[in-house]
Short mmCIF file of C-alpha atoms in Angstrom, two decimals:
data_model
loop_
_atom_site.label_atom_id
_atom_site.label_comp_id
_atom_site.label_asym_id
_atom_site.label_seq_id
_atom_site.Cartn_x
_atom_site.Cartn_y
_atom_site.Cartn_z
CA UNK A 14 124.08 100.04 117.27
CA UNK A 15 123.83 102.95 114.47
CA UNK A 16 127.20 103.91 112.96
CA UNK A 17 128.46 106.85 112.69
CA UNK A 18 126.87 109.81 111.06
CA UNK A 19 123.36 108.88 112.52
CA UNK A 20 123.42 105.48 109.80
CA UNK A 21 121.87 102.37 109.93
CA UNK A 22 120.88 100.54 113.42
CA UNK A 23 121.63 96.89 112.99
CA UNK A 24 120.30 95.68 115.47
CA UNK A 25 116.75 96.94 114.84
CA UNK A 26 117.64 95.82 111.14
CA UNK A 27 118.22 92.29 112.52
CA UNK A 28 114.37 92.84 114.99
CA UNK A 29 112.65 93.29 111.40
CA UNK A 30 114.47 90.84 109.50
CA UNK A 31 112.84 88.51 111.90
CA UNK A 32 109.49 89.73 111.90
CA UNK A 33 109.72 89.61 107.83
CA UNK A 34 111.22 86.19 107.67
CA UNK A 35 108.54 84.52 110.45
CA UNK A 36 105.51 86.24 108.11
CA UNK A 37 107.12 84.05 104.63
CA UNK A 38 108.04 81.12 106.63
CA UNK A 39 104.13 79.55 107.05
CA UNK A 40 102.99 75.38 106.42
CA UNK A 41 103.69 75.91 102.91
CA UNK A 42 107.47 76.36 103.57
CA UNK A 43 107.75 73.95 106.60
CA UNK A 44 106.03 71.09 105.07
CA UNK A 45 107.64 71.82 102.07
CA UNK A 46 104.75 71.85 99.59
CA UNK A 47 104.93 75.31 98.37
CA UNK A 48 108.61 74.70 97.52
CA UNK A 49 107.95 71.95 95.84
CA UNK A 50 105.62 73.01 93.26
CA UNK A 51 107.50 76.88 93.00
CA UNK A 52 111.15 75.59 92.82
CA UNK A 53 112.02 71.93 93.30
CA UNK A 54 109.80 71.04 90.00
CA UNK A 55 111.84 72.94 87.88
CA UNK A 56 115.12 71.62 88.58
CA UNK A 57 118.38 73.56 88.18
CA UNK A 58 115.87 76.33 86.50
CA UNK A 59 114.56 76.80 90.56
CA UNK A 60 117.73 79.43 90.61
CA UNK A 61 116.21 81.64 87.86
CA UNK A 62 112.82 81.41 90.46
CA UNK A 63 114.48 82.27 92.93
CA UNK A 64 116.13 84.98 91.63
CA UNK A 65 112.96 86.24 90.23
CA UNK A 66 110.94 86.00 93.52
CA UNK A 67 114.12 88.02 95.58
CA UNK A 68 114.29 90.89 93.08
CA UNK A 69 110.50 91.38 93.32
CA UNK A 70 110.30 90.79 96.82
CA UNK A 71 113.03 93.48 97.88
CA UNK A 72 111.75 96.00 94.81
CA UNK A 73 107.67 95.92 96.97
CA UNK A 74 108.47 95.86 100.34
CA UNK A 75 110.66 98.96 99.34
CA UNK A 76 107.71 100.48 97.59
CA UNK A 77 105.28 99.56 100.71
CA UNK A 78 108.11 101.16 103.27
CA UNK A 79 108.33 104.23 101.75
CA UNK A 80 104.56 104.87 101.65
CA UNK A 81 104.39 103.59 105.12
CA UNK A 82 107.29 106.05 106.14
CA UNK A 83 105.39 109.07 103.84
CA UNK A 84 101.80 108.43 104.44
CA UNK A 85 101.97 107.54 108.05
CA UNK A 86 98.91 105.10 107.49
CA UNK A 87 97.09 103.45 110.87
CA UNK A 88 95.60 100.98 108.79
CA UNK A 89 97.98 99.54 106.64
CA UNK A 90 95.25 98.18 103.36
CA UNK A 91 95.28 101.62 102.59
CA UNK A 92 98.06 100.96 100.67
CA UNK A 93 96.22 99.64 97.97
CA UNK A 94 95.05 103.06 97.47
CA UNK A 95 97.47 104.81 96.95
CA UNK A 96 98.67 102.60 94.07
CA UNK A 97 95.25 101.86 93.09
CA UNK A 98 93.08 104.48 93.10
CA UNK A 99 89.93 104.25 95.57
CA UNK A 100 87.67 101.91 93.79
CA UNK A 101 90.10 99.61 92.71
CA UNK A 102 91.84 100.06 96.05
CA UNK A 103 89.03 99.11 98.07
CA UNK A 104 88.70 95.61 96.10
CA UNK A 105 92.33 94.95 97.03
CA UNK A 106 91.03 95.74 100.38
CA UNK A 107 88.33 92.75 100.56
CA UNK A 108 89.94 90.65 98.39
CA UNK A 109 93.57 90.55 100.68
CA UNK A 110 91.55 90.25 103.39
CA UNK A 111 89.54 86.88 101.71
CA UNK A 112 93.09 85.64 100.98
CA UNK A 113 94.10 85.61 104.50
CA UNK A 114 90.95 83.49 104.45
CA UNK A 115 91.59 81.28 102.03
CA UNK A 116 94.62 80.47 103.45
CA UNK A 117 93.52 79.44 106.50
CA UNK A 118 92.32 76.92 104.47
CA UNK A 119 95.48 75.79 103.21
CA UNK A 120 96.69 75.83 107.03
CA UNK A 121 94.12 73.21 108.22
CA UNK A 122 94.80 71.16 105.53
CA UNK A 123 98.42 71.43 106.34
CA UNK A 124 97.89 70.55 109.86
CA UNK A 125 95.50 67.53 109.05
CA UNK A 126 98.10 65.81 106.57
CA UNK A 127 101.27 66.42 108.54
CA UNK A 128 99.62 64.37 112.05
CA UNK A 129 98.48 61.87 109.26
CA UNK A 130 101.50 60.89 107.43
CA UNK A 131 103.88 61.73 110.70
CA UNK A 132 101.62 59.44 113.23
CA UNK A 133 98.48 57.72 111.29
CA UNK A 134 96.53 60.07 112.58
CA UNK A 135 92.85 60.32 110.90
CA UNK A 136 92.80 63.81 108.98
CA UNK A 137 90.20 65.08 110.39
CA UNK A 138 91.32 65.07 114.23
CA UNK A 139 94.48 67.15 113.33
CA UNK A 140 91.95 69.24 111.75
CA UNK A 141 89.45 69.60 114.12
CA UNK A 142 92.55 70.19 116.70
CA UNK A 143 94.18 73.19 114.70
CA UNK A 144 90.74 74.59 114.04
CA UNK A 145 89.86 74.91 117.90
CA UNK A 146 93.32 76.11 119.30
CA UNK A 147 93.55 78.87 116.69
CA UNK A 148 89.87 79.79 117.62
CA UNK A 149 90.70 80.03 120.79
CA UNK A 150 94.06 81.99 120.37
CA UNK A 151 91.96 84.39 118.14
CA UNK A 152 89.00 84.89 120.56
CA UNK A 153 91.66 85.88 122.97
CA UNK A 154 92.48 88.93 121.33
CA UNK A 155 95.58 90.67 119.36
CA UNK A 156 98.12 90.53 122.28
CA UNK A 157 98.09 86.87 122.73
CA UNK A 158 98.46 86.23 119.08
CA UNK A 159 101.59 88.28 119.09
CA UNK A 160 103.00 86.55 122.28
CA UNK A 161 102.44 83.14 120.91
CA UNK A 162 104.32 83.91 116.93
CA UNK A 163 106.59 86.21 118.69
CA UNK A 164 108.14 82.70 120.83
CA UNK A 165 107.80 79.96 117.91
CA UNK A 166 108.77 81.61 114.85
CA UNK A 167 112.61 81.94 115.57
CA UNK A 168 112.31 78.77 116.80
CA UNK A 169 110.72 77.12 113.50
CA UNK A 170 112.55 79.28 111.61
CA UNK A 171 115.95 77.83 112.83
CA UNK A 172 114.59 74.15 113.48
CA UNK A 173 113.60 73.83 109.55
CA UNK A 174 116.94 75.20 108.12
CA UNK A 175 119.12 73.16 110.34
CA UNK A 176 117.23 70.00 108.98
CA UNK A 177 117.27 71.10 105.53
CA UNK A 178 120.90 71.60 105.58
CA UNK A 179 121.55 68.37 107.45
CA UNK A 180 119.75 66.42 104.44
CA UNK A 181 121.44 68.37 102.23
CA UNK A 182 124.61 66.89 102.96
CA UNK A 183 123.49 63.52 103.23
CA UNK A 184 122.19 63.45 100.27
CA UNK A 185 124.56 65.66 97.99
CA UNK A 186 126.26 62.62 96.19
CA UNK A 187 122.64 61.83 94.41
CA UNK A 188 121.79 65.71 93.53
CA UNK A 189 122.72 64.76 89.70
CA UNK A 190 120.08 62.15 89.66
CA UNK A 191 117.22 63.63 91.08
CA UNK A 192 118.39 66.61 88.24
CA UNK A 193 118.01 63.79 85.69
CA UNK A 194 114.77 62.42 87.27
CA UNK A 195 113.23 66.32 87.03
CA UNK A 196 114.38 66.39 83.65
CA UNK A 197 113.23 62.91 81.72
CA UNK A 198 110.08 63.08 84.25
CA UNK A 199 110.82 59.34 85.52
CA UNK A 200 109.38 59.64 89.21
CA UNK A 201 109.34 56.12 90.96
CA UNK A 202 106.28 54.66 92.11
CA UNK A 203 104.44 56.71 89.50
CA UNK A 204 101.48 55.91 87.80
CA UNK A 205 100.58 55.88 83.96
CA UNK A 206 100.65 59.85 83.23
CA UNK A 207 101.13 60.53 86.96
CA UNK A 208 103.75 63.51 87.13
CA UNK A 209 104.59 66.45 90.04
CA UNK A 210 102.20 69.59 90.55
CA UNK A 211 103.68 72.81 89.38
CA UNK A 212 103.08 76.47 90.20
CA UNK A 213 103.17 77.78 86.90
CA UNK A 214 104.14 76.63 83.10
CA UNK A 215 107.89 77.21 83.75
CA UNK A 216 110.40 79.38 86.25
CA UNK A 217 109.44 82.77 85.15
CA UNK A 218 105.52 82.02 85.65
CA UNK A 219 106.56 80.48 88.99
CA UNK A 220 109.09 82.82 90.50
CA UNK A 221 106.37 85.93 89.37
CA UNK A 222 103.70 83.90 90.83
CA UNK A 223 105.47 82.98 94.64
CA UNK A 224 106.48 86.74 94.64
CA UNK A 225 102.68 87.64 93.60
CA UNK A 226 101.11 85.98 96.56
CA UNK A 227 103.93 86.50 99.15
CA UNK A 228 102.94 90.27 97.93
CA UNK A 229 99.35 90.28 99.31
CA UNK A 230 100.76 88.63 102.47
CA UNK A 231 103.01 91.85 102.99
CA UNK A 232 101.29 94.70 101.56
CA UNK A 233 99.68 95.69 105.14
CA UNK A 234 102.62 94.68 106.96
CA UNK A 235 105.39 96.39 105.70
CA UNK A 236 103.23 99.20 105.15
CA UNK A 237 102.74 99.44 109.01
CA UNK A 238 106.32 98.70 109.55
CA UNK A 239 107.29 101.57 107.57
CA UNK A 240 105.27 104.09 109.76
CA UNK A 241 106.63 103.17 112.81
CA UNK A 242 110.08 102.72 111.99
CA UNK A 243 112.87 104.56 110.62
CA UNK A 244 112.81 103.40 106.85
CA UNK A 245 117.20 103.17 106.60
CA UNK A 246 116.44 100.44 109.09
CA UNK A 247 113.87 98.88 107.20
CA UNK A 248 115.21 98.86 103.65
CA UNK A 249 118.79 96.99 105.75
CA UNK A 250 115.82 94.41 107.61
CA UNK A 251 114.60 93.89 103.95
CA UNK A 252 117.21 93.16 102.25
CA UNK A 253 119.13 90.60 104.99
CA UNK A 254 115.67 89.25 105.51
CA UNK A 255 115.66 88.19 101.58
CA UNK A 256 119.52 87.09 101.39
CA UNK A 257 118.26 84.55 104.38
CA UNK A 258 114.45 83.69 103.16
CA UNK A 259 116.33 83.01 99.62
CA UNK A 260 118.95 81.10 100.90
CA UNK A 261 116.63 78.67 103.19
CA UNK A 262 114.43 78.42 100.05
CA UNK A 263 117.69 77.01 98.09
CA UNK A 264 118.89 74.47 101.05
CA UNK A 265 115.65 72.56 101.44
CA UNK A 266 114.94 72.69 97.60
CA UNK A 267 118.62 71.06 96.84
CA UNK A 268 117.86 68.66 99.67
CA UNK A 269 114.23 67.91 97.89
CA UNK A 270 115.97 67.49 94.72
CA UNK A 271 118.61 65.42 96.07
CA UNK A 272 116.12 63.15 97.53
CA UNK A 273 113.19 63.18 95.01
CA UNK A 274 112.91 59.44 94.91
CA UNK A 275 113.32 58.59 98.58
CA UNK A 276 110.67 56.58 100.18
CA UNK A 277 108.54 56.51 103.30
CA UNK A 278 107.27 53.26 102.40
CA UNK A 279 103.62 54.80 101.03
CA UNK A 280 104.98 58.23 99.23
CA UNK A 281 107.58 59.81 96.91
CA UNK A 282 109.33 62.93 98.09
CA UNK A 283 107.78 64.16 94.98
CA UNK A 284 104.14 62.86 95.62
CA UNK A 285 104.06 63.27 99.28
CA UNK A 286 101.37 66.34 100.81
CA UNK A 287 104.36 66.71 103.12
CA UNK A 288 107.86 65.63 101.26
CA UNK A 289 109.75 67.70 104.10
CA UNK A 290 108.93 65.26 106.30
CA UNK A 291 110.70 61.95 104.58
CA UNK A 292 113.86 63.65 104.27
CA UNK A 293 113.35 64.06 107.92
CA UNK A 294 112.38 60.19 108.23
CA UNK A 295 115.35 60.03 106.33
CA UNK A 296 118.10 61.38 108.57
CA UNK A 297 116.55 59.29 111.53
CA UNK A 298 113.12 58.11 112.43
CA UNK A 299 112.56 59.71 115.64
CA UNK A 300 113.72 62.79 113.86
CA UNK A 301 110.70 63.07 111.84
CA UNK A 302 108.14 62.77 114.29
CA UNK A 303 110.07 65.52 116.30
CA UNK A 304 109.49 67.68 112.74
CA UNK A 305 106.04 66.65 112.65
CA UNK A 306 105.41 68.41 115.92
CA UNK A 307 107.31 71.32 115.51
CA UNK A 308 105.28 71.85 111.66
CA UNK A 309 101.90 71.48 113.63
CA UNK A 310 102.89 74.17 115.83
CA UNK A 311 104.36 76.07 113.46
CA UNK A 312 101.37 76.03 111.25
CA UNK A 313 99.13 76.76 114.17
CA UNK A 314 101.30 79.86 114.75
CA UNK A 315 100.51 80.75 111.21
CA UNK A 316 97.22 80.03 111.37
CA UNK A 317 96.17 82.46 114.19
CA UNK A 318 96.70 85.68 112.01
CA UNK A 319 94.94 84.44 109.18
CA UNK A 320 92.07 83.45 110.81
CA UNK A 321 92.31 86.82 112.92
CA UNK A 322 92.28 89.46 110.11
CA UNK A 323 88.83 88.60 108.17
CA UNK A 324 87.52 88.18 112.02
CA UNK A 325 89.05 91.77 113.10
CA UNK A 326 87.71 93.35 109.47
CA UNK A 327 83.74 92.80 110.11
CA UNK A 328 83.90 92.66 114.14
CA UNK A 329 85.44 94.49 116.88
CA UNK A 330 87.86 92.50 119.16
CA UNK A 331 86.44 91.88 122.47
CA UNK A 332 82.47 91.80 121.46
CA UNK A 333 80.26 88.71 121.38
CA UNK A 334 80.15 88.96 117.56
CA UNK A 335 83.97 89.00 117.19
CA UNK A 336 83.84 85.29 119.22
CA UNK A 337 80.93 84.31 117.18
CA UNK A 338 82.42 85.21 113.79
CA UNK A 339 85.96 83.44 114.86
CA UNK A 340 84.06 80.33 115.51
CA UNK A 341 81.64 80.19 112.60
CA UNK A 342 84.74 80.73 110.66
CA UNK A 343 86.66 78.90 111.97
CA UNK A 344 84.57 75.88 111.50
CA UNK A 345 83.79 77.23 107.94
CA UNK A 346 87.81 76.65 107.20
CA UNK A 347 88.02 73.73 108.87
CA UNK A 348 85.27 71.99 106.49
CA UNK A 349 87.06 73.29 103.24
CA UNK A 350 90.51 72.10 104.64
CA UNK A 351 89.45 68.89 105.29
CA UNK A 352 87.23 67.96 102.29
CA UNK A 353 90.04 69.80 99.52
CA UNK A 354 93.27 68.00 99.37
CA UNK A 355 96.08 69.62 100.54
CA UNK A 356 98.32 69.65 97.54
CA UNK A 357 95.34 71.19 95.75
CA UNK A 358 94.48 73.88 98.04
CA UNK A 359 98.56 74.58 98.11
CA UNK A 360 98.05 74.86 94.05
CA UNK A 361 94.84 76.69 93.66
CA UNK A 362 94.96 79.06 96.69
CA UNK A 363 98.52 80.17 96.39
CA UNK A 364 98.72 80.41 92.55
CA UNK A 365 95.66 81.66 92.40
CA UNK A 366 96.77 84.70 94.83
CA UNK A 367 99.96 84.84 92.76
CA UNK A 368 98.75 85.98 89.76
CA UNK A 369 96.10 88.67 91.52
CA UNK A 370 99.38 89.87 92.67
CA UNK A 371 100.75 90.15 90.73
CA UNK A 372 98.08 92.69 89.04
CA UNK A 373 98.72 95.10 92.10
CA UNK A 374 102.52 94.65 91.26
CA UNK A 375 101.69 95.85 87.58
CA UNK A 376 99.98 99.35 89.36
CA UNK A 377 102.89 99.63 91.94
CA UNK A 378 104.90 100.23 88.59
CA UNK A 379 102.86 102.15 86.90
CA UNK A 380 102.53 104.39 90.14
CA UNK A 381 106.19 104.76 90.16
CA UNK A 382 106.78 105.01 86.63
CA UNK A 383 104.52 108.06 86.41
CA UNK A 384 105.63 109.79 89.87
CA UNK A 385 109.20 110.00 88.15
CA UNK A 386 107.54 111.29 85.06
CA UNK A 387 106.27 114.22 86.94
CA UNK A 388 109.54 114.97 89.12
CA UNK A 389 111.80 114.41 85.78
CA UNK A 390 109.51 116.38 83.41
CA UNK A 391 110.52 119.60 82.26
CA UNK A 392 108.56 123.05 83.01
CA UNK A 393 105.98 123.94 80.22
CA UNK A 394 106.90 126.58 78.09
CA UNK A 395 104.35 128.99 79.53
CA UNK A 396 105.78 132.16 77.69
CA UNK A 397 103.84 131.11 74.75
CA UNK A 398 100.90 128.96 76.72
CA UNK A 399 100.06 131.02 79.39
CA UNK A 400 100.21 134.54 78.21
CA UNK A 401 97.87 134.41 75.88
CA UNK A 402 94.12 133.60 77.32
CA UNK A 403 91.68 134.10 74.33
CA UNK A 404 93.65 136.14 72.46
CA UNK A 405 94.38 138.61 75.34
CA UNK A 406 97.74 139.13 77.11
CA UNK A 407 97.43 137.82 80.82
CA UNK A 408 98.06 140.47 83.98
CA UNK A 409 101.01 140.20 85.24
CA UNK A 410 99.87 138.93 88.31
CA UNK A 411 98.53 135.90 86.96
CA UNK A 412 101.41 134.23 84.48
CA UNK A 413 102.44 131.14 86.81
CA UNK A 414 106.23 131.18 88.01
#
């Protein structure tokens, strides 16, 4: 309901809240990888991170409403653009659309480890089983994509944070010694030299770098968002969609922390492709195969989009070549998931992303920095510049007002 005045409807604030929160909420987050190496690796310093990633996060979706609400854009990499310039632009274009590629990638690989460690299955059948439902979802075309996130992201969303927080409490009494364990680097089970895989060289690197490739993720979409909604309603979905995203990030990385050394029986917490599913293991047995199911579907659910937008760019929906290209790539993901390790891909393809951008983060600034210089700058004195024009007064006519 809109208050008074013609102000803010909440309840459409709440609608794209969602819709932000389901887009950062992917395998990375529910297997509890990406955390991992962005946050959990840094200790008490994962605040700073996350402070880092919310400021940035809430400062670009901002930037990509507005144009949304001003340019009115049907095709929302035309963003890039308009902070960009065309040429540059039109690499963003290709290049965002490669990253949804690439981390396709990162979702098979996701999928394959998860059925692996949660029920011994062999890598490449979880593979091979993402692979062909998300084909299959994406030859269907755009509406059943958006029927199939639209019913399991809440879900996911809501399944994950319960758990974390449910570990979290468990496991609060030993949050000082998995601090100390982050800190002197004294991970059991590990090997000579053997340490945890970080997103950057410290917090700052990290927090810039999880904000940088969240960026690309949201570039289009809150672009489009802005054009077809009011932008009071947006900015309110933005900003309660960080408070939550942030706060989620914070409960499962405590509960990592809290639990760094805990045990499967094969892998660390800290060493495991998917360490959110021990501290499931840890609150009961049964409950972690239950989580292993609901991260396979989740990631599946992720998957479907990624796979769809470099399929959508060079084919039209509905032809024989858009089926053709979602099954050659398709099985083109599926080899690189299964023959990169998943931790890797996590490492390369998100960091990787992170830093390129957080390049198109440096011309978003630049493109605001210099549209207040214009508004802010004051009028030339044209008395002296303009009436003179070699040597020779200028008709009256034509001294600018």
């Amino acid at each position: 309901m809109a208050s008074p005045g013609g102000g803010i409807c909440w309840r459409k604030a709440a609608i794209l809240a969602g819709a932000i929160i389901a887009l950062v909420i992917g395998s990375g987050f529910a297997t509890g990888q990406e955390l991992f190496q962005y946050f959990t690796a840094y200790g008490l310093q994962c605040v700073f991170a996350i402070a880092v990633f919310a400021i940035l996060f809430i400062y670009y979706n901002f930037n990509f409403a507005k144009v949304g609400a001003e340019q009115r854009y049907e095709v929302g990499n035309d963003v890039f653009k308009y902070f960009c310039g065309k040429t540059i632009g039109t690499a963003f274009d290709y290049y965002s659309t490669l990253f949804c590629y690439m981390s396709f990638f990162v979702m098979v690989g996701g999928a394959a480890s998860t059925l692996h460690q949660g029920f011994g299955i062999p890598e490449w059948v979880g593979g091979v089983l993402l692979a062909g439902l998300v084909i299959l979802v994406v030859a269907a075309g755009l509406n059943k994509l958006v029927n199939i996130i639209g019913v399991i992201g809440p879900i996911k969303i809501g399944f994950f944070v319960v758990v974390g927080i449910a570990v979290l409490i468990v496991g609060w009494p030993h949050i000082s010694e998995g601090l100390e364990t982050i800190a002197s680097g004294t991970y059991q089970g590990a090997e000579a030299g053997q340490t945890v895989t970080k997103a950057g060289g410290n917090w700052l690197m990290s927090g810039l770098s999880y904000a940088g490739f969240v960026l690309l993720w949201f570039s289009s979409f809150t672009t489009l968002l802005g054009a077809k909604n009011e932008l009071k309603n947006l900015k309110a979905g933005i900003i309660i969609a960080t408070v939550t995203i942030c706060a989620a990030i914070l409960i499962i990385v405590l509960a990592q922390i809290a639990n760094i050394n805990t045990t499967d029986g094969t892998n660390y917490v800290w060493n495991a492709a998917i360490p959110n599913l021990i501290l499931a293991e840890s609150l009961n047995p049964a409950l972690s195969v239950v989580y292993a199911v609901v991260v396979f579907v989740g990631i599946c659910a992720t998957a479907v989009p990624l796979l769809y937008n470099p399929v959508a760019r060079f084919a039209k929906e509905g032809t024989r070549k858009f089926r053709i290209l979602a099954v050659v790539l398709g099985v083109s993901g599926l080899v690189i998931g299964l023959f990169v390790p998943y931790r890797m891909l996590v490492n390369v393809v998100y960091v990787l992303n992170g830093y390129v951008g957080a390049v198109l983060l440096i011309f978003m600034v630049r493109k605001n920095t210099m549209d207040r210089r214009t508004v802010s700058s004051p009028r030339p004195n044209y008395d002296v510049w303009y009436l003179m024009k070699n040597g020779t007064p200028l008709p009256a006519e034509e001294v600018p007002r």
